[in-house]
Amino acid sequence: MTRYLYLTRHGEATPDESGLTANGRRQAGLLGKRLRDVPLSAVHHGPLPRAAQTAALIGEHLPGVPLRLSEAAGDYVPYRPTADELPPEHAARYLSFLEHFPADGGDALAARALAEFTGPADEGTRRELVVTHNFLIGWLVRAALDAPKWRWLGLNHANAALTVIRYDSDRPASVAYFNDMSHLPPDLRWTGFPPDQHV
């Protein structure tokens, strides 16, 4: 009873975030080609245009795989730590960063995401893709590793990169891939990140 949870961040978005750039569309198509031989049972995606459009472009390569809208796959802050939870040397920077994001019920959505997308399959082997946003991928990876709740911060995911988490009934969750960009050419990797963060 195994679940493979495939996670990707949407493709590169336009400056107003109303959709994808040409690069973002290329990224989504290349990820769809990479996944076309994976027996996915569903593609879940968040409600914002950049996630929905990415899912649709991936879905063009996955005939018969349903696309499912999920509020839990949206863009939100999954957990807001207090200063005393954070390493003292990083607390001010993280708390200042989080001030830029509204309190929008992220805790409840993050709990829904854990309930809907994680844990072993009910029977057999199940593979699902979630097209979402940077924060939620960090949150789900953090949960898979049993890291402190604040540790979703600092886990950055590139556009249309791939992360895969395996859940089994007889062992702890394991992260098989994180931020894998091998399907993207160099010019489509790390879009939106400053050069000093490129690997």
Short mmCIF file of C-alpha atoms in Angstrom, two decimals:
data_model
loop_
_atom_site.label_atom_id
_atom_site.label_comp_id
_atom_site.label_asym_id
_atom_site.label_seq_id
_atom_site.Cartn_x
_atom_site.Cartn_y
_atom_site.Cartn_z
CA MET A 1 0.00 0.00 0.00
CA THR A 2 2.26 2.71 -1.35
CA ARG A 3 1.58 6.26 -2.45
CA TYR A 4 4.00 8.19 -4.64
CA LEU A 5 3.25 11.88 -4.36
CA TYR A 6 4.65 13.86 -7.28
CA LEU A 7 4.93 17.56 -6.57
CA THR A 8 5.72 20.43 -8.89
CA ARG A 9 5.64 24.17 -8.68
CA HIS A 10 3.79 25.93 -11.50
CA GLY A 11 5.73 27.16 -14.53
CA GLU A 12 7.21 30.62 -14.65
CA ALA A 13 4.45 33.20 -14.22
CA THR A 14 3.94 36.57 -15.87
CA PRO A 15 4.80 39.61 -13.70
CA ASP A 16 1.12 40.12 -12.83
CA GLU A 17 0.73 36.37 -12.13
CA SER A 18 -2.28 36.17 -14.46
CA GLY A 19 -0.82 33.22 -16.33
CA LEU A 20 2.37 31.66 -17.62
CA THR A 21 5.17 33.17 -19.64
CA ALA A 22 6.38 31.48 -22.82
CA ASN A 23 9.11 29.93 -20.69
CA GLY A 24 6.51 28.75 -18.20
CA ARG A 25 4.53 27.03 -20.94
CA ARG A 26 7.67 25.32 -22.21
CA GLN A 27 8.53 24.17 -18.69
CA ALA A 28 5.08 22.67 -18.20
CA GLY A 29 5.16 20.87 -21.53
CA LEU A 30 8.58 19.37 -20.81
CA LEU A 31 7.43 18.14 -17.42
CA GLY A 32 4.36 16.61 -19.05
CA LYS A 33 6.62 14.73 -21.48
CA ARG A 34 8.71 13.48 -18.58
CA LEU A 35 5.63 12.17 -16.77
CA ARG A 36 3.79 10.67 -19.75
CA ASP A 37 4.83 7.10 -18.89
CA VAL A 38 4.06 7.42 -15.17
CA PRO A 39 0.73 5.72 -14.33
CA LEU A 40 -0.74 8.73 -12.55
CA SER A 41 -4.26 8.40 -11.22
CA ALA A 42 -4.91 12.15 -10.96
CA VAL A 43 -3.41 15.61 -11.33
CA HIS A 44 -4.49 17.97 -8.53
CA HIS A 45 -3.88 21.69 -8.93
CA GLY A 46 -4.44 24.91 -7.08
CA PRO A 47 -7.03 27.49 -8.18
CA LEU A 48 -4.70 30.28 -9.32
CA PRO A 49 -4.22 30.66 -13.09
CA ARG A 50 -0.50 29.86 -13.04
CA ALA A 51 -1.15 26.48 -11.39
CA ALA A 52 -4.28 25.66 -13.41
CA GLN A 53 -2.56 26.47 -16.70
CA THR A 54 0.50 24.43 -15.76
CA ALA A 55 -1.72 21.45 -14.90
CA ALA A 56 -3.59 21.76 -18.21
CA LEU A 57 -0.35 21.81 -20.21
CA ILE A 58 1.02 18.82 -18.32
CA GLY A 59 -2.32 17.07 -18.82
CA GLU A 60 -1.99 17.32 -22.60
CA HIS A 61 0.67 14.61 -22.29
CA LEU A 62 -1.37 12.44 -19.90
CA PRO A 63 -4.44 11.22 -21.79
CA GLY A 64 -7.16 9.90 -19.53
CA VAL A 65 -5.69 11.32 -16.32
CA PRO A 66 -8.25 13.60 -14.63
CA LEU A 67 -7.37 17.16 -13.60
CA ARG A 68 -8.83 18.08 -10.21
CA LEU A 69 -9.05 21.53 -8.69
CA SER A 70 -8.06 21.60 -5.02
CA GLU A 71 -8.10 24.61 -2.70
CA ALA A 72 -5.60 22.73 -0.53
CA ALA A 73 -3.09 22.94 -3.42
CA GLY A 74 -3.30 26.75 -3.43
CA ASP A 75 -0.79 29.46 -2.60
CA TYR A 76 -0.72 30.26 1.11
CA VAL A 77 1.51 30.36 4.16
CA PRO A 78 1.14 26.89 5.69
CA TYR A 79 2.51 27.72 9.12
CA ARG A 80 3.57 30.93 10.86
CA PRO A 81 6.21 30.32 13.50
CA THR A 82 6.77 32.51 16.52
CA ALA A 83 10.16 34.09 17.16
CA ASP A 84 11.05 31.58 19.86
CA GLU A 85 10.60 28.64 17.45
CA LEU A 86 13.19 30.01 15.03
CA PRO A 87 16.97 29.94 15.27
CA PRO A 88 17.87 33.29 16.86
CA GLU A 89 20.28 34.19 14.06
CA HIS A 90 17.51 33.83 11.43
CA ALA A 91 14.36 34.82 13.32
CA ALA A 92 14.24 38.51 12.32
CA ARG A 93 14.74 37.75 8.62
CA TYR A 94 12.08 35.03 8.50
CA LEU A 95 9.52 37.02 10.47
CA SER A 96 10.10 40.08 8.26
CA PHE A 97 9.62 37.90 5.17
CA LEU A 98 6.31 36.50 6.46
CA GLU A 99 4.94 40.01 7.09
CA HIS A 100 4.53 40.35 3.31
CA PHE A 101 1.84 37.67 3.25
CA PRO A 102 -1.71 38.00 4.62
CA ALA A 103 -3.16 35.75 7.28
CA ASP A 104 -5.44 33.77 5.00
CA GLY A 105 -6.38 30.53 6.73
CA GLY A 106 -3.21 28.80 5.62
CA ASP A 107 -3.04 26.58 8.70
CA ALA A 108 -6.40 24.97 7.88
CA LEU A 109 -5.50 24.53 4.20
CA ALA A 110 -2.12 23.02 5.15
CA ALA A 111 -3.89 20.49 7.37
CA ARG A 112 -6.22 19.64 4.48
CA ALA A 113 -3.24 19.17 2.16
CA LEU A 114 -1.67 16.70 4.58
CA ALA A 115 -4.96 14.81 4.87
CA GLU A 116 -5.68 14.75 1.12
CA PHE A 117 -2.26 14.18 -0.39
CA THR A 118 -0.06 12.29 2.06
CA GLY A 119 0.11 8.89 3.71
CA PRO A 120 -0.01 5.36 2.28
CA ALA A 121 -2.56 4.38 -0.34
CA ASP A 122 -5.67 2.54 0.79
CA GLU A 123 -4.71 -0.38 -1.42
CA GLY A 124 -2.10 -1.22 -4.04
CA THR A 125 0.16 1.52 -5.40
CA ARG A 126 -1.10 5.02 -6.14
CA ARG A 127 0.67 7.85 -7.98
CA GLU A 128 -0.67 11.40 -7.98
CA LEU A 129 0.69 14.74 -9.12
CA VAL A 130 0.02 18.00 -7.29
CA VAL A 131 0.68 21.21 -9.24
CA THR A 132 1.07 23.84 -6.57
CA HIS A 133 3.33 26.57 -5.19
CA ASN A 134 6.67 26.88 -3.46
CA PHE A 135 5.38 27.15 0.12
CA LEU A 136 3.21 24.03 0.03
CA ILE A 137 5.98 21.89 -1.44
CA GLY A 138 8.26 23.00 1.37
CA TRP A 139 5.54 22.18 3.90
CA LEU A 140 4.94 18.67 2.55
CA VAL A 141 8.67 17.88 2.34
CA ARG A 142 9.11 19.15 5.89
CA ALA A 143 6.28 16.90 7.07
CA ALA A 144 7.72 13.86 5.26
CA LEU A 145 11.02 14.38 7.09
CA ASP A 146 9.37 15.05 10.49
CA ALA A 147 11.22 18.36 10.65
CA PRO A 148 10.06 21.20 12.91
CA LYS A 149 7.00 23.02 11.62
CA TRP A 150 8.91 26.21 10.83
CA ARG A 151 11.35 24.36 8.58
CA TRP A 152 9.24 24.74 5.44
CA LEU A 153 10.92 28.13 5.31
CA GLY A 154 14.05 28.05 3.18
CA LEU A 155 13.03 25.04 1.08
CA ASN A 156 12.90 26.66 -2.34
CA HIS A 157 11.45 24.88 -5.36
CA ALA A 158 12.09 25.85 -8.96
CA ASN A 159 9.38 26.28 -11.59
CA ALA A 160 8.27 22.92 -13.05
CA ALA A 161 10.92 21.02 -11.09
CA LEU A 162 9.90 17.64 -9.70
CA THR A 163 9.79 16.35 -6.14
CA VAL A 164 8.60 12.84 -5.28
CA ILE A 165 7.70 11.58 -1.81
CA ARG A 166 7.00 7.90 -1.10
CA TYR A 167 4.59 6.84 1.65
CA ASP A 168 4.43 3.19 2.77
CA SER A 169 2.37 1.51 5.45
CA ASP A 170 5.41 -0.16 7.05
CA ARG A 171 8.07 2.57 7.07
CA PRO A 172 8.49 6.33 7.41
CA ALA A 173 7.93 8.59 4.43
CA SER A 174 10.95 9.14 2.21
CA VAL A 175 11.87 11.88 -0.25
CA ALA A 176 12.95 10.16 -3.47
CA TYR A 177 13.59 13.35 -5.46
CA PHE A 178 13.70 17.00 -4.51
CA ASN A 179 13.70 19.89 -6.98
CA ASP A 180 14.78 17.68 -9.90
CA MET A 181 15.18 19.75 -13.08
CA SER A 182 16.79 17.13 -15.32
CA HIS A 183 13.93 17.45 -17.86
CA LEU A 184 14.57 21.18 -18.30
CA PRO A 185 17.34 22.70 -20.43
CA PRO A 186 19.70 25.08 -18.61
CA ASP A 187 17.87 28.22 -19.77
CA LEU A 188 14.63 27.01 -18.13
CA ARG A 189 16.12 26.10 -14.75
CA TRP A 190 15.96 28.42 -11.73
CA THR A 191 13.72 30.95 -13.46
CA GLY A 192 12.79 33.70 -11.02
CA PHE A 193 15.72 33.03 -8.69
CA PRO A 194 18.69 35.43 -8.45
CA PRO A 195 21.94 34.09 -9.92
CA ASP A 196 23.54 33.52 -6.51
CA GLN A 197 20.84 30.92 -5.76
CA HIS A 198 21.38 28.88 -8.92
CA VAL A 199 23.01 25.50 -8.34
#
